[in-house]
Tab-separated table of C-alpha atoms and ligand atoms in Angstrom:
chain	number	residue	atom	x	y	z
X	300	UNK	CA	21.273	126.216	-3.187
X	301	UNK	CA	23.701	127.908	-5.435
X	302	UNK	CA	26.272	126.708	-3.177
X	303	UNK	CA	25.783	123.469	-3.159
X	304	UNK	CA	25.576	123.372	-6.920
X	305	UNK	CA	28.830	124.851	-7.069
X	306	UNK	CA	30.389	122.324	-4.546
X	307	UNK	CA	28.663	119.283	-6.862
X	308	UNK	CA	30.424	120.417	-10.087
X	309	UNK	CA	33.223	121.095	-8.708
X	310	UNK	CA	33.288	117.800	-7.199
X	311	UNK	CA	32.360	115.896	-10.599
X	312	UNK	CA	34.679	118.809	-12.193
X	313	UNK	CA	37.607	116.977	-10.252
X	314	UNK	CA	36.536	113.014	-10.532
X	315	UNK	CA	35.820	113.320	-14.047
X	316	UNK	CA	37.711	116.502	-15.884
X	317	UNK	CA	40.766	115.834	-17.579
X	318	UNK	CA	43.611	118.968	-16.241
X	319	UNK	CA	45.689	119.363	-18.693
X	320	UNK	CA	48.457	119.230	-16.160
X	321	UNK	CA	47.810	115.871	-14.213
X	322	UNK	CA	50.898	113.485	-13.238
X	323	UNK	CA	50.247	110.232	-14.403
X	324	UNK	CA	49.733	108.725	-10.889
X	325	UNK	CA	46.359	111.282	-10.584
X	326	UNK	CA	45.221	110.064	-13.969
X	327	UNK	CA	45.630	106.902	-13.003
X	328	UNK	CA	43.995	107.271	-9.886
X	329	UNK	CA	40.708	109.393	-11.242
X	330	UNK	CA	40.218	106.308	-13.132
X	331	UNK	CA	40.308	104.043	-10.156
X	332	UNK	CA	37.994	106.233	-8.349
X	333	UNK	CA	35.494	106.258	-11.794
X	334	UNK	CA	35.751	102.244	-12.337
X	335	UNK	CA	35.521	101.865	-8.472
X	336	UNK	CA	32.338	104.292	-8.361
X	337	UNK	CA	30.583	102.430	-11.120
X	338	UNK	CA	31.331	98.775	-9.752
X	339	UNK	CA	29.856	99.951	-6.144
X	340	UNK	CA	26.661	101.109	-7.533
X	341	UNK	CA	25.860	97.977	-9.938
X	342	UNK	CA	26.978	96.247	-6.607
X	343	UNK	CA	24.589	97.678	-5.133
X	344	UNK	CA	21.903	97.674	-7.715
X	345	UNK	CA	22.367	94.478	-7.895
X	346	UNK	CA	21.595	93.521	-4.368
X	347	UNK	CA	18.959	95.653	-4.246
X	348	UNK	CA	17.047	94.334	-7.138
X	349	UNK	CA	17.767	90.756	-5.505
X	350	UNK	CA	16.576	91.416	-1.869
X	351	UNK	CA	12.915	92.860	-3.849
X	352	UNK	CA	13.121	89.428	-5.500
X	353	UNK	CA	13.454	88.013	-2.627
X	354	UNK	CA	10.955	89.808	-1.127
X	355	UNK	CA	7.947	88.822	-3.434
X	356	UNK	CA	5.112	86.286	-2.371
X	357	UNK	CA	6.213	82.829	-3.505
X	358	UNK	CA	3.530	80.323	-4.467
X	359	UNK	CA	2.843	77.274	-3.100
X	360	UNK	CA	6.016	75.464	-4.941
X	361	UNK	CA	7.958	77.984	-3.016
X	362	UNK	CA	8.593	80.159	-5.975
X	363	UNK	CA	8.098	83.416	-6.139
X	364	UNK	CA	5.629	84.908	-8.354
X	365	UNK	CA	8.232	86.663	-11.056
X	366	UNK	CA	10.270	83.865	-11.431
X	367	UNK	CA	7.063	81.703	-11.992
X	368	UNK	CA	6.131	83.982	-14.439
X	369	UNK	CA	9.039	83.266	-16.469
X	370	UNK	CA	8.700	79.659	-15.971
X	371	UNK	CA	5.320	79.666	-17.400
X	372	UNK	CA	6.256	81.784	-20.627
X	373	UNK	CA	9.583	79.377	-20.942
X	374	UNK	CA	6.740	76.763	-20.796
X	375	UNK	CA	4.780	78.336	-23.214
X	376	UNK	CA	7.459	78.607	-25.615
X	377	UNK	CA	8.670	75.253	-25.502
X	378	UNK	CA	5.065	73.238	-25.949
X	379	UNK	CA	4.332	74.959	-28.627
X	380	UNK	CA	7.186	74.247	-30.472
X	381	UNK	CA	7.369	70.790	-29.392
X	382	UNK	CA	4.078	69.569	-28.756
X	383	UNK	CA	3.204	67.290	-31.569
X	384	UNK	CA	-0.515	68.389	-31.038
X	385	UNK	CA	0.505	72.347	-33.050
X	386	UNK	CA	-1.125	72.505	-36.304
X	387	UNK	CA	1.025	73.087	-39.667
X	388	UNK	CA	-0.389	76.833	-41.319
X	389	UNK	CA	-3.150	75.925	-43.896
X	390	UNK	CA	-4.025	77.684	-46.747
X	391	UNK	CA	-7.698	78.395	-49.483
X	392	UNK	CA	-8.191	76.168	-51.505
X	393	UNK	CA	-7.201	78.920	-53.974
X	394	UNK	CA	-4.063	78.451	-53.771
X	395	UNK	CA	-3.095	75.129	-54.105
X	396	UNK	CA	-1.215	74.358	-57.291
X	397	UNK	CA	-3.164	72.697	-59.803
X	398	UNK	CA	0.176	71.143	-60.967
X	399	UNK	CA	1.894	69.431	-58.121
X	400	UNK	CA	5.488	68.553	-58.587
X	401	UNK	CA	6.730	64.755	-58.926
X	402	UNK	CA	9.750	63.677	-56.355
X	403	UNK	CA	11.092	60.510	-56.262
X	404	UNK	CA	10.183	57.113	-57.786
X	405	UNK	CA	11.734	54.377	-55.172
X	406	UNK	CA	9.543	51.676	-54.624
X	407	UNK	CA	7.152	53.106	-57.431
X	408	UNK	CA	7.563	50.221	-60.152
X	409	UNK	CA	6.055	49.388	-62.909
X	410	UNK	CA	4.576	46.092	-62.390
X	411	UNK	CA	2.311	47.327	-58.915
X	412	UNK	CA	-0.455	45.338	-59.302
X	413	UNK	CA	-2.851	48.184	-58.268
X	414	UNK	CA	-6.100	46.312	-58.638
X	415	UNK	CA	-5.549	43.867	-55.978
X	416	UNK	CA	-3.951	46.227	-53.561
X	417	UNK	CA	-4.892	45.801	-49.943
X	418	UNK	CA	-3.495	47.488	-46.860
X	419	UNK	CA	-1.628	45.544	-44.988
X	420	UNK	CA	-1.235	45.972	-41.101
X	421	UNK	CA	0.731	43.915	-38.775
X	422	UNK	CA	-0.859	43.990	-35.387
X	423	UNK	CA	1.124	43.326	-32.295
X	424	UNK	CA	-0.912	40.126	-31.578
X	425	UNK	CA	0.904	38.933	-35.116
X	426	UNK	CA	-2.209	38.821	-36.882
X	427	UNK	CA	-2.417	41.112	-40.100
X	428	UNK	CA	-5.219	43.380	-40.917
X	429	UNK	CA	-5.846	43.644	-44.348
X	430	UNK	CA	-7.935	46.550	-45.464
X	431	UNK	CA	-9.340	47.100	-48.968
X	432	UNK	CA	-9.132	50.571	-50.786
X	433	UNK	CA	-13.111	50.978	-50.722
X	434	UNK	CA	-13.156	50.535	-46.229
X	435	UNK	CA	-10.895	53.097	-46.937
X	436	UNK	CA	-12.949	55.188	-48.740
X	437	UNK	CA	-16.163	55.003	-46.503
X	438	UNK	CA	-14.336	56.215	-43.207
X	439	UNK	CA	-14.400	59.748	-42.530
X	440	UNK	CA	-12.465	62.177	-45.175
X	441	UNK	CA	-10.265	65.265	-43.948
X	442	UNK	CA	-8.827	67.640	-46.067
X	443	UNK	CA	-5.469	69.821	-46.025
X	444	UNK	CA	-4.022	72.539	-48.197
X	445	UNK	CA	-0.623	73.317	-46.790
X	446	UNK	CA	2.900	74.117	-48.219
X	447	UNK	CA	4.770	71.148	-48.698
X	448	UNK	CA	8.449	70.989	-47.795
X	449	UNK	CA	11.180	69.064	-49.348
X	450	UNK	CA	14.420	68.677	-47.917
X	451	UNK	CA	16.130	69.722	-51.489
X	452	UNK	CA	14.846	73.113	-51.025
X	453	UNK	CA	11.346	73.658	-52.110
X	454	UNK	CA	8.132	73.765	-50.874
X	455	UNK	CA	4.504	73.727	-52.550
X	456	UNK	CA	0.874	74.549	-51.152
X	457	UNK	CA	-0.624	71.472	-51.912
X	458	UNK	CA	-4.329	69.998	-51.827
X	459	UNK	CA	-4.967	66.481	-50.075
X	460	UNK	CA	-7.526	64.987	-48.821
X	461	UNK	CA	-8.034	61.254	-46.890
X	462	UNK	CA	-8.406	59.763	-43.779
X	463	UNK	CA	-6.807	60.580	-40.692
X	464	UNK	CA	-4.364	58.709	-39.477
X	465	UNK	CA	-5.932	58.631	-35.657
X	466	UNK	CA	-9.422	57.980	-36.995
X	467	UNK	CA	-8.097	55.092	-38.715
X	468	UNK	CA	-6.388	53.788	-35.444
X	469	UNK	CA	-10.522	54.255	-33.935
X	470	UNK	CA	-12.041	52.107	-36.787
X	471	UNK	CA	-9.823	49.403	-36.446
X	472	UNK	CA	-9.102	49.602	-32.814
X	473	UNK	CA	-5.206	50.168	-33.172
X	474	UNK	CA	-5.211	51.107	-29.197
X	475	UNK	CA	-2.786	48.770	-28.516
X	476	UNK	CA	-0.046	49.580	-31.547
X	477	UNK	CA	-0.077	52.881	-30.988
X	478	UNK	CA	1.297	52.523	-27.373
X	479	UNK	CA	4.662	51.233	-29.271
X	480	UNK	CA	6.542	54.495	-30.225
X	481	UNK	CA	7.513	53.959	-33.728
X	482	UNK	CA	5.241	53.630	-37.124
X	483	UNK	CA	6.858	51.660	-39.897
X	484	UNK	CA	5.692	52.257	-43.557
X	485	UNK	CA	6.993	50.606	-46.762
X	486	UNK	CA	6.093	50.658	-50.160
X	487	UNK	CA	4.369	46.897	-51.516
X	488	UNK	CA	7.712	46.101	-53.478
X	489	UNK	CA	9.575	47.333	-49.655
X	490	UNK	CA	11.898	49.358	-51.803
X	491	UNK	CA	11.153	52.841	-50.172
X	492	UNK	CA	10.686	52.493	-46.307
X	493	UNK	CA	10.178	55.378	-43.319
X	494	UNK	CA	10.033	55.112	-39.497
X	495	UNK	CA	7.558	57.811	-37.958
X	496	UNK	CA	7.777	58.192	-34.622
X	497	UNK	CA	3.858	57.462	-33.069
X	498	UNK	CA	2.916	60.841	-31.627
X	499	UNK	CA	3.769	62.379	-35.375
X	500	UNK	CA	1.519	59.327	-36.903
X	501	UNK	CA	-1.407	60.383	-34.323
X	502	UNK	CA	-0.912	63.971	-35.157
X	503	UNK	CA	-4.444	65.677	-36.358
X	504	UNK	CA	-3.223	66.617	-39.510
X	505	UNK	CA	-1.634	63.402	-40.240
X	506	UNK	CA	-3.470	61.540	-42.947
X	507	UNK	CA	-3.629	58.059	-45.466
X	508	UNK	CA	-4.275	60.308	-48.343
X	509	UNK	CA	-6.344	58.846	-51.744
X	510	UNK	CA	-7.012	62.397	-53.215
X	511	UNK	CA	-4.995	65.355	-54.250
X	512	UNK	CA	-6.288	68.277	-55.848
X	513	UNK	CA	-10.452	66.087	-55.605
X	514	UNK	CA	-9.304	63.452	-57.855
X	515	UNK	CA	-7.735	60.069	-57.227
X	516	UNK	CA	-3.721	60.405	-56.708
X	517	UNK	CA	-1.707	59.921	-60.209
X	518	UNK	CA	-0.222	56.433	-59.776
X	519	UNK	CA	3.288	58.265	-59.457
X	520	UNK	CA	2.229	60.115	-56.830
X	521	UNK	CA	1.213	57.014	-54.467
X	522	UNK	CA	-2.001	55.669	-55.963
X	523	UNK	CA	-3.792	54.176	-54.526
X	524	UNK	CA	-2.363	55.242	-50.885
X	525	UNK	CA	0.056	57.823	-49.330
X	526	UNK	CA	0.944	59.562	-46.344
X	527	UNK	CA	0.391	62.613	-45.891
X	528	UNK	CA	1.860	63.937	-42.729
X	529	UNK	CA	2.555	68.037	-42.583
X	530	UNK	CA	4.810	68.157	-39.516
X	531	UNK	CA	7.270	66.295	-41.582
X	532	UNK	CA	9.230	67.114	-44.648
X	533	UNK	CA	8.938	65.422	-47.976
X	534	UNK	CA	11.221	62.319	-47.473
X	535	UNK	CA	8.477	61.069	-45.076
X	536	UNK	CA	5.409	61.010	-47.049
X	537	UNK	CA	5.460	57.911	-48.064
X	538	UNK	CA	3.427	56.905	-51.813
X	539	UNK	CA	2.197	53.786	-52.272
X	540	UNK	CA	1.874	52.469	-48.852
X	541	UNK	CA	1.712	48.575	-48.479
X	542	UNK	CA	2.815	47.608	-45.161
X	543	UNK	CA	2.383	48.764	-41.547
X	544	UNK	CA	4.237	48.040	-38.528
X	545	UNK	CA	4.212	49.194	-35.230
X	546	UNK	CA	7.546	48.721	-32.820
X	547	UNK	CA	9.308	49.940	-30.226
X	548	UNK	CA	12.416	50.168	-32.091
X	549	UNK	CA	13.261	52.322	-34.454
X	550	UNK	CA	11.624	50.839	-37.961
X	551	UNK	CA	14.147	50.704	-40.879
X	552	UNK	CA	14.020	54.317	-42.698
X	553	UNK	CA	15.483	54.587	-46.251
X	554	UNK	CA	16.692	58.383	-45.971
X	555	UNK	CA	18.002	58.125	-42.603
X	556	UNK	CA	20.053	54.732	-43.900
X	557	UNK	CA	21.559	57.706	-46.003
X	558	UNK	CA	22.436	59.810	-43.942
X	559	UNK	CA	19.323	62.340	-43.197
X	560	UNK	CA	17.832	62.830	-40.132
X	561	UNK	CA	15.661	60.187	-38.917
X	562	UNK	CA	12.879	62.571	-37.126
X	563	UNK	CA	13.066	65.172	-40.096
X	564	UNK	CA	10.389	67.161	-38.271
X	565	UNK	CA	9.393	70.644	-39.598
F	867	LIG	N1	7.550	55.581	-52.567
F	867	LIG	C1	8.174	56.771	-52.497
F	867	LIG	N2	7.643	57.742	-51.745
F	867	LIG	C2	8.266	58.944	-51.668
F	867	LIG	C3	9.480	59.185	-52.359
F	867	LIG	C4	10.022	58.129	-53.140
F	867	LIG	O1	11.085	58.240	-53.771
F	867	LIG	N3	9.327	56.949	-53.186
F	867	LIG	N4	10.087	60.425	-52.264
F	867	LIG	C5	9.709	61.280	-51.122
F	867	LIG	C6	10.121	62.651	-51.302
F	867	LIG	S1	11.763	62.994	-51.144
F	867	LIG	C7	9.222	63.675	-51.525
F	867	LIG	S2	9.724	65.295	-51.537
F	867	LIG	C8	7.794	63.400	-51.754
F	867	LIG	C9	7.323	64.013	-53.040
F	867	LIG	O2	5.962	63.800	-53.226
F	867	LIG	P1	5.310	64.195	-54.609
F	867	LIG	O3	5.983	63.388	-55.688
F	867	LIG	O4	3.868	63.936	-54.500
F	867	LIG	O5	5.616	65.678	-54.782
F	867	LIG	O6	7.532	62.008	-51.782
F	867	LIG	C10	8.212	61.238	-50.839
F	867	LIG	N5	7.709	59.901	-50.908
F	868	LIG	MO1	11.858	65.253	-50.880
């Protein structure tokens, strides 16, 4: 045993130990002998760890049961970041801000005629559905408290409560529109304008909001109607929503006319 010890460091003694008196041709060629050593057994590592690949029960797609695995968690990964069905983090009531901050007044004149405000809704038929802020009212409420985003930089848990979105598309039987892929929104006066794409629109947590913090929205914030829609930033919650359209095209989208992204998904 001792011997063979012996013969194994003097064998490693000689590939590896530097003499102090080596000609440069046997340093050069210990080195060969190290890099060569080291690239034959990842070679062969390599091969090895590929023929038990190989060697593992495939399933019935003909892959085998590893690489499936990563599949599926590549899978994973992906749908839940882009599967418009996630839900945005909510929050207790606790902490929503009892003062909510005021962005941006386009399309929020002065001369709204708020009393005789009615939603309108362009069907794909033509017709147009109008819908009166009390129908509103009596459909099912939802409520959200979630941080809302702004693409300037901040963000604010925020209280909000209306209908949603989908459950409006139920009521008044919207089957058809929502089969186009785009939502268009505009203020009464058409000054401020945003394209949603559908699957965003039909998103649980996407709502036409009347309340924030339990009490009617301030007129600057969108009375009597906004959108509230969480897997969006702050450009696309529309206040003060007077017309609907549904389209296959991209709808016309103020912030994206200036350069931000259309989508502006969170
Ligand atoms: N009609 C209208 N809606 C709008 C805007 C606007 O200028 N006009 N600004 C948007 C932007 S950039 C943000 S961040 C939010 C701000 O909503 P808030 O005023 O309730 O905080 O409204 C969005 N909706
Ligand atoms: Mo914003």
């Amino acid at each position: 045993m001792k011997k063979v010890l012996a013969k194994i460091t003097w064998f490693f003694g000689k590939l590896f130990g530097r003499r102090k008196y080596t000609s440069v041709d046997q340093e050069i060629r210990r080195k060969t002998v190290v890099s060569l050593s080291v690239f034959i057994i990842l070679l062969f590592s390599g091969y090895k760890a590929l023929m038990w690949l190989f060697d593992q029960p495939e399933d019935a797609a003909g892959v085998e049961k590893h690489l499936r695995k990563g599949l599926e968690t590549n899978e994973k990964i992906f749908t839940k970041i882009f599967d418009d069905g996630h839900l945005v983090k909510t929050f207790p009531k606790s902490e929503a801000a009892q003062k909510v901050r005021v962005n941006g007044e386009i399309g929020l004149g002065s001369d709204f005629d708020y009393k005789n405000w009615v939603l309108n809704i362009k069907r794909v038929s033509g017709e147009t559905l109008l819908v009166p802020l009390s129908e509103i009212l009596a459909l099912p409420k939802t409520e959200i408290i979630y941080d809302f985003k702004c693409v300037e930089g901040w963000s604010q848990v925020s209280h909000w409560a209306g209908v949603k979105f989908s459950d409006f598309v139920e009521k008044y039987n919207l089957h058809e529109e929502v089969k186009m892929g785009y939502v268009g929104l505009e203020t009464p006066d058409k000054k401020y304008y945003v394209g949603i794409d559908t699957p965003s629109m039909m998103h649980p947590q996407t709502l036409l909001c009347y309340e924030m913090n339990n009490n009617y929205l301030p007129l600057i914030q969108g009375y009597p109607l906004r959108l509230i829609i969480p897997v969006k930033y702050g450009i696309k919650n529309l206040k003060r929503i007077g017309n609907v359209v549904f389209s296959n095209e991209k709808p016309h989208d103020y912030w994206a006319e200036n350069g931000y992204d259309y989508y502006s998904g969170l």
